[in-house]
Coordinates of C-alpha atoms in Angstrom, one line a residue:
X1 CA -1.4 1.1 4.9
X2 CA 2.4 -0.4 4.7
X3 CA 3.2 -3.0 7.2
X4 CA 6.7 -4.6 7.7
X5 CA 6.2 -8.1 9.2
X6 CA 9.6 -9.0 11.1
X7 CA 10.7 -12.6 12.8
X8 CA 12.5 -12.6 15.6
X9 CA 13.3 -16.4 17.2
X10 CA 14.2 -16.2 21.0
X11 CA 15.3 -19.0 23.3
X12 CA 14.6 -20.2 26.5
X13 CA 15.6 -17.7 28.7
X14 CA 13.2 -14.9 26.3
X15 CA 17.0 -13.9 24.1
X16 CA 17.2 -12.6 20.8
X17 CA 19.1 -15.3 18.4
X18 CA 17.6 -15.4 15.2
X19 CA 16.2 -12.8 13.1
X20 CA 16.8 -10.6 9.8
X21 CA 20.2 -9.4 11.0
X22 CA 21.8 -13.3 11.4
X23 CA 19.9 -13.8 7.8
X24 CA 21.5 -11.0 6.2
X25 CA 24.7 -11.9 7.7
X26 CA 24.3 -15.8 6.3
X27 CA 23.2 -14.5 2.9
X28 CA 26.0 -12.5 2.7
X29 CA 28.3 -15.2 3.5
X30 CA 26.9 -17.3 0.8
X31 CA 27.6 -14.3 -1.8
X32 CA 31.5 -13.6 -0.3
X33 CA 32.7 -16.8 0.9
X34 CA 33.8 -14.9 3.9
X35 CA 32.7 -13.7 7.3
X36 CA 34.9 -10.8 7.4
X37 CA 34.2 -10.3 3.8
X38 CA 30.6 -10.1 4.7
X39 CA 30.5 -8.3 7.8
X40 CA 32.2 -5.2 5.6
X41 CA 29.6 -5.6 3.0
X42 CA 27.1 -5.0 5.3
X43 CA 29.3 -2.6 7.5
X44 CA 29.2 -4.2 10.6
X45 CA 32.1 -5.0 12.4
X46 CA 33.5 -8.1 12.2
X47 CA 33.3 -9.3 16.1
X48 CA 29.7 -7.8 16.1
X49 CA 28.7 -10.7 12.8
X50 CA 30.8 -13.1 14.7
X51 CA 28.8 -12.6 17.9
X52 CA 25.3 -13.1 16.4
X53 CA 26.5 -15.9 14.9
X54 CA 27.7 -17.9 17.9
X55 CA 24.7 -16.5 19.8
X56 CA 22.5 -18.3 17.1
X57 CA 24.3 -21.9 16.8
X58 CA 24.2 -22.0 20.8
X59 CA 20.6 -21.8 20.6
X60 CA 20.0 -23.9 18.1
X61 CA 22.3 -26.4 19.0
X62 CA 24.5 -26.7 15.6
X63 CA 26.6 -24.4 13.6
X64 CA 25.3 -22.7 10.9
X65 CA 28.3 -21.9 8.8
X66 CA 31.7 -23.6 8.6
X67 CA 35.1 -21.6 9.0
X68 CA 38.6 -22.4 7.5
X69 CA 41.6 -20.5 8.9
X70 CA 44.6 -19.4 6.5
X71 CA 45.8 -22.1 4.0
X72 CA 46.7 -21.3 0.2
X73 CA 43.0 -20.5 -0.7
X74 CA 43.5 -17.7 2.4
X75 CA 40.5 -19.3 4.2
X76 CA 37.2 -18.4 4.8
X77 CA 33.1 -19.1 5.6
X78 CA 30.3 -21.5 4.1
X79 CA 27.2 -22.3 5.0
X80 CA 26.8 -25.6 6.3
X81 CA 24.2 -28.1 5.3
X82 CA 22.3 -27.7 8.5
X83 CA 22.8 -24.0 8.2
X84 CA 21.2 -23.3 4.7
X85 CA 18.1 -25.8 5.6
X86 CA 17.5 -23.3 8.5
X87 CA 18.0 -20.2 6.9
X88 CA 15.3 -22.1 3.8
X89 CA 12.8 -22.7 6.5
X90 CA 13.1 -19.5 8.1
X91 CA 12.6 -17.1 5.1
X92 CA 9.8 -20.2 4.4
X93 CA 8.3 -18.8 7.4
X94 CA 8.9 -15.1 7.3
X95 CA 7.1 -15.3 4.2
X96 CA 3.9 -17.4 5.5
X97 CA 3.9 -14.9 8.1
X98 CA 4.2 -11.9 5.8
X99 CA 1.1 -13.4 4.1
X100 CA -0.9 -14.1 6.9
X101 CA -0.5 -10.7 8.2
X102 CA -1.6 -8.9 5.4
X103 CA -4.7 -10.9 5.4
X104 CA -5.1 -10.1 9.1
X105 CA -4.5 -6.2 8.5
X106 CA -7.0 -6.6 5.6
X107 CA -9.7 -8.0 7.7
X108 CA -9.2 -5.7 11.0
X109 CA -7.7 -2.7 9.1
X110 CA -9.7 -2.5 5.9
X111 CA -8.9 0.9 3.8
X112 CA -12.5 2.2 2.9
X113 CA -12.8 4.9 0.1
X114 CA -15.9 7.9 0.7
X115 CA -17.2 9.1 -2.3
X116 CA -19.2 12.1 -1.6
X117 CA -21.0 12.8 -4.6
X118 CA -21.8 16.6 -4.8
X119 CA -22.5 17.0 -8.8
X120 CA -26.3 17.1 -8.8
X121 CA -27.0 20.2 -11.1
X122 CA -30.2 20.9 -9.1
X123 CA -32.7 21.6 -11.5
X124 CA -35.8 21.0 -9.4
X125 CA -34.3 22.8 -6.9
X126 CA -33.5 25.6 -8.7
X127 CA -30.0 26.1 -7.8
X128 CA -26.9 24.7 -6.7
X129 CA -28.9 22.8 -3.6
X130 CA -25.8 21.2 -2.2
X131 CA -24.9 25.3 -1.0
X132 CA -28.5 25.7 0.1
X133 CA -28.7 27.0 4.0
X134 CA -29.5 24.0 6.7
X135 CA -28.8 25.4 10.4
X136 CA -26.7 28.1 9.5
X137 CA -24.2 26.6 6.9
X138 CA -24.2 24.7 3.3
X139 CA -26.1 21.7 3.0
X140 CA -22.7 20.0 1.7
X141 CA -21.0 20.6 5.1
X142 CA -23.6 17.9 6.4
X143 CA -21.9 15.3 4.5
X144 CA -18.5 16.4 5.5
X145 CA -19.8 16.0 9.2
X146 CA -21.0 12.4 9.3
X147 CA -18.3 11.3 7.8
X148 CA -15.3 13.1 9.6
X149 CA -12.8 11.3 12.0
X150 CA -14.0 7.6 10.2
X151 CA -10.7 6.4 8.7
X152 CA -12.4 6.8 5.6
X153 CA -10.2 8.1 2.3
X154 CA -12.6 11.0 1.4
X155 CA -13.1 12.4 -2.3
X156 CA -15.8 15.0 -3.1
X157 CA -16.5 14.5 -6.7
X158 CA -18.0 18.0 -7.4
X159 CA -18.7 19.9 -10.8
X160 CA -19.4 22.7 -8.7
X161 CA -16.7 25.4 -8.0
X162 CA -18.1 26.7 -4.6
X163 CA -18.4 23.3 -3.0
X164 CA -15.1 22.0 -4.5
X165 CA -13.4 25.5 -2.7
X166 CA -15.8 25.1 0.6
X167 CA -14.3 21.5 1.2
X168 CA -10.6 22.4 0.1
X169 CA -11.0 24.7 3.0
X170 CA -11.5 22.1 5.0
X171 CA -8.9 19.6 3.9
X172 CA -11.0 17.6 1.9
X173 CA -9.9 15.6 -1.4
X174 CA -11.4 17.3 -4.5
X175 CA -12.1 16.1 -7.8
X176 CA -13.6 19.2 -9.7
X177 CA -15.2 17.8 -13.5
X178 CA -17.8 19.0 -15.9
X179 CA -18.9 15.5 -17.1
X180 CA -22.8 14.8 -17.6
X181 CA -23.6 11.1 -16.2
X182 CA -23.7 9.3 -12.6
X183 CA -21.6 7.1 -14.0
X184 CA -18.9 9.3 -14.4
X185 CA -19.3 10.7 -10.9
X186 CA -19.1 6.7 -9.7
X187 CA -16.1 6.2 -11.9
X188 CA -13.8 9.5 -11.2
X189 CA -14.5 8.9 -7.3
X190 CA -13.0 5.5 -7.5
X191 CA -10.2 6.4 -9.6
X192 CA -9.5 8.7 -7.1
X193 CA -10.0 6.6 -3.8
X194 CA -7.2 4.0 -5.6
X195 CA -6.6 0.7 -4.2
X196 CA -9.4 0.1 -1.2
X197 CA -10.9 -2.8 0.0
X198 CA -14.3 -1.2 0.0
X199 CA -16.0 2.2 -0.7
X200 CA -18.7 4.0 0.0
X201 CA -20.8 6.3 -1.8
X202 CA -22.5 9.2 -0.4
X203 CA -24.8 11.3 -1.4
X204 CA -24.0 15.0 0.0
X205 CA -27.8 15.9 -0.3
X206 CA -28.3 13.7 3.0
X207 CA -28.8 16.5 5.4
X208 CA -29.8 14.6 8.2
X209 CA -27.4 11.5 8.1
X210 CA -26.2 11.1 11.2
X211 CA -21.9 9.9 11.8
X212 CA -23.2 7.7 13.8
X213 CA -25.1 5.9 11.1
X214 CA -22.3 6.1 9.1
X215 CA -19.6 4.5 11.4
X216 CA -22.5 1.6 12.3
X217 CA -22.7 1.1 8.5
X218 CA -19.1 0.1 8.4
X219 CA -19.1 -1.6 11.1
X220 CA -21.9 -3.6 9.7
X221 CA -19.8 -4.0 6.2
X222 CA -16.8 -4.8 8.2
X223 CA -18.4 -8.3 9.8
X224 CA -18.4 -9.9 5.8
X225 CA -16.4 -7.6 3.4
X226 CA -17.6 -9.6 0.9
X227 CA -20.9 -8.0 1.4
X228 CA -22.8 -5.3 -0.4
X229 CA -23.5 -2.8 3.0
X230 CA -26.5 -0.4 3.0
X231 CA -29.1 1.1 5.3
X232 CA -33.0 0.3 5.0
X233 CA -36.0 1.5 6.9
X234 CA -38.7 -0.5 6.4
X235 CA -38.6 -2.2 3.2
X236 CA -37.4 1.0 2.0
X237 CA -33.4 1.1 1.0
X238 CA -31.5 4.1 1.0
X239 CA -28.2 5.5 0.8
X240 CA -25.2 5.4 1.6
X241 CA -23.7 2.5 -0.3
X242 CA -20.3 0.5 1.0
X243 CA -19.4 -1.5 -1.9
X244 CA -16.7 -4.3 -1.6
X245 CA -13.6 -4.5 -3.9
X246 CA -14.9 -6.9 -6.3
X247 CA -17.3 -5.0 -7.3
X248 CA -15.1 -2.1 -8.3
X249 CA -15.0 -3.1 -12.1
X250 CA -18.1 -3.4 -12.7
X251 CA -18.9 -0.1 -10.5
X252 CA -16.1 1.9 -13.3
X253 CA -17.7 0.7 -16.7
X254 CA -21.3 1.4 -15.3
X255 CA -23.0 2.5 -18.4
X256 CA -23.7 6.2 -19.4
X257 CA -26.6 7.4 -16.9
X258 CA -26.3 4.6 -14.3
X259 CA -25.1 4.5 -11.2
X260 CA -24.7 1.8 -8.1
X261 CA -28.1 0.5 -8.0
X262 CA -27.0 -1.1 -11.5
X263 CA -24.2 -3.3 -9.3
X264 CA -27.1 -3.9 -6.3
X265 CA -29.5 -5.3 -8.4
X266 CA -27.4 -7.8 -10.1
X267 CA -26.4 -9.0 -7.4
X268 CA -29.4 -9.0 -4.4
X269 CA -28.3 -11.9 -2.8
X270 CA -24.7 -10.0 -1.9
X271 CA -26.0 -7.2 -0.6
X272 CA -26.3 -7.0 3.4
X273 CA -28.9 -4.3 5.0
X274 CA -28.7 -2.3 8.2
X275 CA -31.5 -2.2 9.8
X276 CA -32.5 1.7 10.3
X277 CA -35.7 3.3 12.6
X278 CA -35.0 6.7 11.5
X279 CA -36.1 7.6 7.7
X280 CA -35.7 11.2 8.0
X281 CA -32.0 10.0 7.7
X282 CA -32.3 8.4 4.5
X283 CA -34.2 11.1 2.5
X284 CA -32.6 13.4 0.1
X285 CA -33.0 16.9 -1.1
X286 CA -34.1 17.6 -4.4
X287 CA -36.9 20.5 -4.0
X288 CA -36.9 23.5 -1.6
X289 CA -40.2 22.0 0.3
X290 CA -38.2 18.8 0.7
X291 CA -35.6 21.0 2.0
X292 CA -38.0 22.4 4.6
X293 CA -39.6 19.8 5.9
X294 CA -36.0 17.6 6.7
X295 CA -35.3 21.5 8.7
X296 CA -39.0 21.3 10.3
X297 CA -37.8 17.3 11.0
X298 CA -34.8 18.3 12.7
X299 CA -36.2 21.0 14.8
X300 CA -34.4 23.6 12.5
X301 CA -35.6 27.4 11.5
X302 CA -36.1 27.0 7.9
X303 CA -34.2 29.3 5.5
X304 CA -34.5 29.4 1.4
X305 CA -31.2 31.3 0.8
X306 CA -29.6 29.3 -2.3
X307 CA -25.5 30.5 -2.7
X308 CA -24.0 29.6 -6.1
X309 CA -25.4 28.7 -9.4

């Protein structure tokens, strides 16, 4: 997210007198010695520069610059003592403020990566499970769902062409690989998510993960971003993960094989839970019974039809 923070200094009477405009204006002065000289480099006309100018020493109550008229040197504009000081303390300021805003975006409008990590091979299921049917359409599209319209920067890291086309379709960020190791999935998605203050990483073999879960997760992560965020039922953790910035290098030289958990259990005292009272929401999908009892769970017509390799 860019933000421009801009000062503006009004007086009593709720005016405009001191802002970037007057600043450019005395900056310029300093450069060209001149008024006129400066209100051309900045092409504004001349009465317009003089204007703010007045405006401003009336409500500060001295002048900012000094002007000479004529003479052998052809006269011109300098910034008096009392008018650099001010111009100092008000970029001082701009600055402080620039600062503290960012902070303040940072804390109320945090940018929060989604990994959705779709490269499971399946081999217990038999197939590509992530395309397997659940109420009528790809398992994968579940993920998609609980995390749509969340401010989240999605990325589907996928070795699978079907589910790497399925969410193009749907305007989702792709990263299509053939690497072996959780660690690369971890490692590509974060590359590809950039600069965050947090991300989270999602399973796509979640069928029954709920958006509301997942907005109350960030919620949860968004009270101490410092924090580790993740859901538990019980004393039974589960997925997904919101991991904070500072553990993003760690999270890309994870070794070959591992994945999060690696991060979590180095650090258990970091790591913040939500409680949960639903563990059908947790549970993933690795067999085709698995598969029909999360259906049976959610009060859906089990089906077994597998699309894709």
């Amino acid at each position: 997210m860019k933000t421009i923070t801009r000062i503006t200094f009004l007086d009593d009477h709720g005016e405009k007198f001191f802002g970037e405009g007057p600043a450019r204006i005395l900056h310029a002065i300093e450069e060209k010695g001149s008024l006129r000289v400066a209100a051309m480099s900045m092409n504004m006309a001349y009465t317009k520069a003089l204007k703010l100018l007045k405006n401003a020493e009336a409500a500060l109550g001295f002048s900012l610059t000094a002007r000479t008229a004529g003479g052998r040197d052809g006269g011109g504009s300098r910034l008096t003592p009392e008018g650099k000081l001010w111009l100092e303390r008000y970029e001082a300021y701009r600055e402080a403020c620039t600062q503290a805003n960012r902070e303040l975006i940072r804390r109320y409008f945090p940018t929060i990566g989604c990994v959705i990590m779709a490269s499971g091979l399946g081999r217990r299921f038999g197939g590509n499970k992530l395309m397997a049917d659940f109420g009528g359409e790809p398992m994968v599209l579940r993920a998609l769902q609980a995390t749509e319209g969340l401010a989240l920067h999605r990325v589907v890291v996928t070795r699978h062409e079907d589910v790497a086309g399925l969410c193009r379709e749907r305007g989702v960020e792709v990263v299509l690989h053939d690497l072996p190791h959780r660690s690369d999935t971890v490692r590509l998605g974060l590359e590809a998510v950039g600069n965050a203050d947090g991300c989270m990483f999602l399973p796509a073999d979640q069928p029954l993960l709920s958006r509301k879960t997942v907005s109350e997760l960030i919620r949860h992560w968004e009270k101490d971003q410092e924090q580790i965020c993740r859901p538990v039922c019980g004393d039974k953790p589960g997925n997904p993960v919101l991991f904070p910035k500072w553990t993003f290098p760690e999270l890309m030289a994870l070794p070959e094989g591992k994945g999060g958990s690696r991060v979590i259990e180095q650090y258990p005292d970091r790591v913040a839970a939500l409680q949960m009272d639903e563990p059908y929401e947790l549970m993933d999908v690795d067999t085709p019974e698995e598969l029909e009892r999360l259906q049976l769970s959610a009060g859906v017509s089990p089906r077994f039809k597998c699309v894709g390799r």
